[in-house]
Amino acid sequence: MADYNTIRRPATTATRAAVYDEGLRAYMNRVYGLMTAGMAISAAVAWGFAEMAGGPGAWTEFGRVIYQSPVRWVIMFLPLIMVFAFGAALNRLSTQGATLMFYAFAAAMGASLSSIFLRYTDASIVTTFLATAGGFAALSLYGYTTKRDLSAMGRFLMIGLVGLIIAMLVNMFVGSGAVAFAISTVGVLIFAGLTAYDTQNIKNTYLELANSGSDFLGKSAIMGALTLYLDFLNLFTFLLNFTGQQE
């Protein structure tokens, strides 16, 4: 009997590890798939809004309402409101409902960012997007594969993020070019670090809660997708401040 247990135990451990690896792979694929779909929705909405607006000197009625009336403030702050509402409602939503709400948020974020197509050339937007995608992929891969615990770095970055938000709010009234440049520099560094940290955190969340129900894991994947979506989007917008060529 002792010999039998000695033989069987490694096989059982190996089988369990294989199951976790397969489950983790499927979970991360779902996270990245949702994030990619969200980015595609945002890009399509942003481009569509900009096309319908006409642009400075040739505003359409749609453009005047969206960019020159008080409606622009609603569009600007709607994604922020939706993020808080999403977190508050997540436990009450089904997985399908949470997915639809994530896609609605992505659409609202696309509308909020649509003015970049009026300020920057299409070529510079595409170039910056591709550069962001490459950097994001490398940082996320590092966060997924590293054996180093990034939790301490994550706490430091979150403190930095709070300071960054305060600086951005202050500069909305000050309007300093030098401060804006510093904010963009720090923003790139913070969200580069957060990309690696958040990826590791998403992976660890699955490993800790892999035996939870499929509905719980489905919602967790959506939250992971939202987190990485925001990391990517902020990396992109801060980089665009450096590389974007004005129209």
Tab-separated table of C-alpha atoms in Angstrom:
chain	number	residue	atom	x	y	z
A	1	MET	CA	0.000	0.000	0.000
A	2	ALA	CA	2.828	2.375	0.800
A	3	ASP	CA	4.399	1.732	-2.564
A	4	TYR	CA	1.043	2.348	-4.284
A	5	ASN	CA	0.616	5.739	-2.577
A	6	THR	CA	4.169	6.662	-3.411
A	7	ILE	CA	3.475	6.002	-7.058
A	8	ARG	CA	0.040	7.593	-7.194
A	9	ARG	CA	0.688	10.841	-5.306
A	10	PRO	CA	2.983	12.480	-7.904
A	11	ALA	CA	0.553	11.529	-10.650
A	12	THR	CA	-2.329	13.148	-8.760
A	13	THR	CA	-0.291	16.301	-8.151
A	14	ALA	CA	0.711	16.453	-11.806
A	15	THR	CA	-2.898	16.010	-12.894
A	16	ARG	CA	-4.072	18.781	-10.575
A	17	ALA	CA	-1.327	21.086	-11.871
A	18	ALA	CA	-2.350	20.342	-15.461
A	19	VAL	CA	-5.970	21.176	-14.647
A	20	TYR	CA	-4.936	24.475	-13.036
A	21	ASP	CA	-2.710	25.334	-15.998
A	22	GLU	CA	-5.519	24.651	-18.436
A	23	GLY	CA	-7.999	26.621	-16.340
A	24	LEU	CA	-5.601	29.534	-15.891
A	25	ARG	CA	-4.903	29.637	-19.615
A	26	ALA	CA	-8.618	29.729	-20.410
A	27	TYR	CA	-9.201	32.383	-17.744
A	28	MET	CA	-6.420	34.666	-19.004
A	29	ASN	CA	-7.561	34.182	-22.606
A	30	ARG	CA	-11.017	35.338	-21.545
A	31	VAL	CA	-9.546	38.383	-19.780
A	32	TYR	CA	-7.472	39.383	-22.816
A	33	GLY	CA	-10.335	38.603	-25.193
A	34	LEU	CA	-12.753	40.845	-23.304
A	35	MET	CA	-10.157	43.593	-23.073
A	36	THR	CA	-9.446	43.398	-26.820
A	37	ALA	CA	-13.169	43.518	-27.630
A	38	GLY	CA	-13.533	46.553	-25.368
A	39	MET	CA	-10.660	48.322	-27.100
A	40	ALA	CA	-12.170	47.566	-30.521
A	41	ILE	CA	-15.519	49.026	-29.429
A	42	SER	CA	-13.833	52.153	-28.054
A	43	ALA	CA	-11.816	52.666	-31.231
A	44	ALA	CA	-14.867	52.234	-33.470
A	45	VAL	CA	-17.015	54.640	-31.433
A	46	ALA	CA	-14.222	57.230	-31.175
A	47	TRP	CA	-13.584	57.169	-34.922
A	48	GLY	CA	-17.316	57.224	-35.724
A	49	PHE	CA	-17.974	60.227	-33.488
A	50	ALA	CA	-15.056	62.137	-34.987
A	51	GLU	CA	-16.198	61.353	-38.539
A	52	MET	CA	-19.747	62.531	-37.836
A	53	ALA	CA	-18.516	65.709	-36.120
A	54	GLY	CA	-16.893	67.228	-39.185
A	55	GLY	CA	-14.148	69.029	-37.266
A	56	PRO	CA	-13.101	72.666	-36.668
A	57	GLY	CA	-14.267	74.914	-39.471
A	58	ALA	CA	-16.694	72.310	-40.763
A	59	TRP	CA	-18.733	71.309	-37.721
A	60	THR	CA	-21.860	69.302	-38.358
A	61	GLU	CA	-24.871	69.687	-36.087
A	62	PHE	CA	-23.762	66.482	-34.377
A	63	GLY	CA	-20.272	67.905	-33.827
A	64	ARG	CA	-21.574	71.151	-32.350
A	65	VAL	CA	-23.757	69.250	-29.877
A	66	ILE	CA	-21.058	66.776	-28.872
A	67	TYR	CA	-18.044	69.081	-28.667
A	68	GLN	CA	-19.358	72.633	-28.268
A	69	SER	CA	-22.421	72.326	-26.044
A	70	PRO	CA	-22.742	71.316	-22.363
A	71	VAL	CA	-23.279	67.745	-23.604
A	72	ARG	CA	-19.490	67.470	-23.883
A	73	TRP	CA	-19.222	67.472	-20.077
A	74	VAL	CA	-21.660	64.583	-19.853
A	75	ILE	CA	-19.630	62.613	-22.385
A	76	MET	CA	-16.388	63.470	-20.603
A	77	PHE	CA	-17.469	62.289	-17.148
A	78	LEU	CA	-19.853	59.470	-18.098
A	79	PRO	CA	-17.098	56.786	-18.169
A	80	LEU	CA	-15.996	57.734	-14.643
A	81	ILE	CA	-19.572	57.455	-13.367
A	82	MET	CA	-19.970	54.106	-15.117
A	83	VAL	CA	-16.811	52.685	-13.516
A	84	PHE	CA	-18.142	53.384	-10.022
A	85	ALA	CA	-21.586	52.085	-10.982
A	86	PHE	CA	-20.029	48.943	-12.453
A	87	GLY	CA	-18.163	48.163	-9.237
A	88	ALA	CA	-21.263	48.770	-7.122
A	89	ALA	CA	-23.569	46.661	-9.299
A	90	LEU	CA	-21.224	43.794	-10.190
A	91	ASN	CA	-22.402	41.391	-7.481
A	92	ARG	CA	-26.035	41.865	-8.514
A	93	LEU	CA	-25.405	41.396	-12.224
A	94	SER	CA	-25.249	38.127	-14.118
A	95	THR	CA	-22.072	37.369	-16.045
A	96	GLN	CA	-23.853	38.304	-19.275
A	97	GLY	CA	-25.143	41.530	-17.729
A	98	ALA	CA	-21.676	42.453	-16.468
A	99	THR	CA	-20.210	41.766	-19.910
A	100	LEU	CA	-22.765	44.038	-21.579
A	101	MET	CA	-22.090	46.766	-19.023
A	102	PHE	CA	-18.361	46.501	-19.724
A	103	TYR	CA	-19.009	46.893	-23.440
A	104	ALA	CA	-21.287	49.886	-22.745
A	105	PHE	CA	-18.495	51.439	-20.690
A	106	ALA	CA	-16.050	50.862	-23.552
A	107	ALA	CA	-18.443	52.627	-25.924
A	108	ALA	CA	-18.788	55.576	-23.521
A	109	MET	CA	-15.003	55.774	-23.194
A	110	GLY	CA	-14.679	55.797	-26.971
A	111	ALA	CA	-17.073	58.742	-27.181
A	112	SER	CA	-15.121	60.538	-24.447
A	113	LEU	CA	-11.820	60.097	-26.307
A	114	SER	CA	-13.145	60.748	-29.804
A	115	SER	CA	-11.660	64.243	-29.921
A	116	ILE	CA	-8.169	62.754	-30.353
A	117	PHE	CA	-9.112	62.072	-33.988
A	118	LEU	CA	-9.721	65.805	-34.377
A	119	ARG	CA	-6.465	66.839	-32.683
A	120	TYR	CA	-3.958	64.294	-33.987
A	121	THR	CA	-3.248	62.791	-37.387
A	122	ASP	CA	-4.541	59.293	-38.076
A	123	ALA	CA	-0.998	58.089	-38.775
A	124	SER	CA	0.328	59.231	-35.403
A	125	ILE	CA	-2.647	57.671	-33.598
A	126	VAL	CA	-2.072	54.317	-35.312
A	127	THR	CA	1.687	54.451	-34.695
A	128	THR	CA	1.194	55.259	-31.019
A	129	PHE	CA	-1.423	52.523	-30.687
A	130	LEU	CA	0.929	49.918	-32.148
A	131	ALA	CA	3.777	51.077	-29.897
A	132	THR	CA	1.457	50.888	-26.884
A	133	ALA	CA	0.303	47.403	-27.890
A	134	GLY	CA	3.891	46.165	-28.118
A	135	GLY	CA	4.907	47.673	-24.795
A	136	PHE	CA	1.737	46.477	-23.088
A	137	ALA	CA	2.237	42.922	-24.341
A	138	ALA	CA	5.805	42.828	-23.031
A	139	LEU	CA	4.870	44.280	-19.636
A	140	SER	CA	1.870	41.996	-19.231
A	141	LEU	CA	3.964	38.958	-20.159
A	142	TYR	CA	6.498	39.968	-17.532
A	143	GLY	CA	3.800	40.283	-14.900
A	144	TYR	CA	2.411	36.862	-15.867
A	145	THR	CA	5.718	34.986	-15.858
A	146	THR	CA	7.833	36.669	-13.174
A	147	LYS	CA	8.386	34.870	-9.880
A	148	ARG	CA	8.943	38.186	-8.124
A	149	ASP	CA	6.112	39.414	-5.898
A	150	LEU	CA	5.000	42.775	-7.317
A	151	SER	CA	2.525	43.642	-4.543
A	152	ALA	CA	4.856	46.168	-2.865
A	153	MET	CA	5.449	47.883	-6.199
A	154	GLY	CA	1.686	47.917	-6.790
A	155	ARG	CA	1.007	49.718	-3.518
A	156	PHE	CA	3.661	52.315	-4.362
A	157	LEU	CA	2.200	52.818	-7.844
A	158	MET	CA	-1.319	53.293	-6.461
A	159	ILE	CA	-0.043	56.083	-4.215
A	160	GLY	CA	1.635	57.620	-7.249
A	161	LEU	CA	-1.602	57.328	-9.202
A	162	VAL	CA	-3.484	59.334	-6.576
A	163	GLY	CA	-0.839	62.050	-6.805
A	164	LEU	CA	-1.035	61.972	-10.597
A	165	ILE	CA	-4.815	62.471	-10.563
A	166	ILE	CA	-4.478	65.424	-8.181
A	167	ALA	CA	-1.813	66.983	-10.410
A	168	MET	CA	-4.023	66.547	-13.480
A	169	LEU	CA	-6.967	68.222	-11.750
A	170	VAL	CA	-4.802	71.140	-10.644
A	171	ASN	CA	-3.332	71.547	-14.126
A	172	MET	CA	-6.825	71.766	-15.611
A	173	PHE	CA	-6.965	75.226	-14.007
A	174	VAL	CA	-3.262	76.136	-14.248
A	175	GLY	CA	-2.754	75.022	-17.846
A	176	SER	CA	1.028	74.696	-17.586
A	177	GLY	CA	2.759	73.001	-20.526
A	178	ALA	CA	5.704	71.963	-18.354
A	179	VAL	CA	3.394	70.377	-15.789
A	180	ALA	CA	1.478	68.617	-18.560
A	181	PHE	CA	4.739	67.166	-19.898
A	182	ALA	CA	5.726	65.978	-16.415
A	183	ILE	CA	2.282	64.441	-15.897
A	184	SER	CA	2.566	62.511	-19.177
A	185	THR	CA	6.040	61.240	-18.257
A	186	VAL	CA	4.983	60.074	-14.825
A	187	GLY	CA	1.746	58.664	-16.236
A	188	VAL	CA	3.596	56.420	-18.690
A	189	LEU	CA	5.838	55.100	-15.917
A	190	ILE	CA	2.962	54.483	-13.500
A	191	PHE	CA	0.762	52.636	-15.974
A	192	ALA	CA	3.688	50.635	-17.327
A	193	GLY	CA	4.276	49.367	-13.802
A	194	LEU	CA	0.569	48.844	-13.160
A	195	THR	CA	0.264	46.721	-16.296
A	196	ALA	CA	2.768	44.206	-14.909
A	197	TYR	CA	1.335	44.373	-11.393
A	198	ASP	CA	-2.292	44.023	-12.462
A	199	THR	CA	-1.493	41.053	-14.708
A	200	GLN	CA	0.176	39.247	-11.824
A	201	ASN	CA	-2.726	40.138	-9.543
A	202	ILE	CA	-5.271	38.772	-12.042
A	203	LYS	CA	-3.287	35.545	-12.305
A	204	ASN	CA	-3.035	35.212	-8.520
A	205	THR	CA	-6.757	35.870	-8.144
A	206	TYR	CA	-7.511	32.873	-10.336
A	207	LEU	CA	-5.043	30.628	-8.505
A	208	GLU	CA	-6.614	31.563	-5.168
A	209	LEU	CA	-10.236	31.244	-6.295
A	210	ALA	CA	-10.059	28.595	-9.022
A	211	ASN	CA	-12.544	26.371	-7.162
A	212	SER	CA	-15.171	29.111	-6.980
A	213	GLY	CA	-18.275	28.935	-9.149
A	214	SER	CA	-18.096	29.665	-12.853
A	215	ASP	CA	-20.289	32.757	-12.413
A	216	PHE	CA	-17.876	34.232	-9.886
A	217	LEU	CA	-14.867	33.498	-12.083
A	218	GLY	CA	-16.700	34.978	-15.073
A	219	LYS	CA	-17.261	38.248	-13.241
A	220	SER	CA	-13.673	38.192	-11.980
A	221	ALA	CA	-12.455	37.874	-15.580
A	222	ILE	CA	-14.555	40.887	-16.563
A	223	MET	CA	-13.039	42.947	-13.751
A	224	GLY	CA	-9.584	41.829	-14.860
A	225	ALA	CA	-10.372	42.871	-18.417
A	226	LEU	CA	-11.581	46.276	-17.195
A	227	THR	CA	-8.388	46.762	-15.188
A	228	LEU	CA	-6.073	45.926	-18.092
A	229	TYR	CA	-8.255	47.954	-20.481
A	230	LEU	CA	-7.734	51.035	-18.309
A	231	ASP	CA	-3.983	50.351	-18.050
A	232	PHE	CA	-3.695	50.096	-21.843
A	233	LEU	CA	-5.854	53.136	-22.503
A	234	ASN	CA	-3.929	55.336	-20.093
A	235	LEU	CA	-0.594	54.174	-21.513
A	236	PHE	CA	-1.874	55.037	-24.982
A	237	THR	CA	-3.191	58.500	-24.122
A	238	PHE	CA	-0.081	59.517	-22.168
A	239	LEU	CA	2.194	58.283	-24.967
A	240	LEU	CA	0.078	60.120	-27.512
A	241	ASN	CA	0.910	63.368	-25.705
A	242	PHE	CA	4.554	62.696	-26.658
A	243	THR	CA	4.274	61.149	-30.101
A	244	GLY	CA	1.028	62.552	-31.492
A	245	GLN	CA	1.311	64.943	-34.423
A	246	GLN	CA	-1.239	67.731	-34.410
A	247	GLU	CA	-3.673	68.091	-37.302
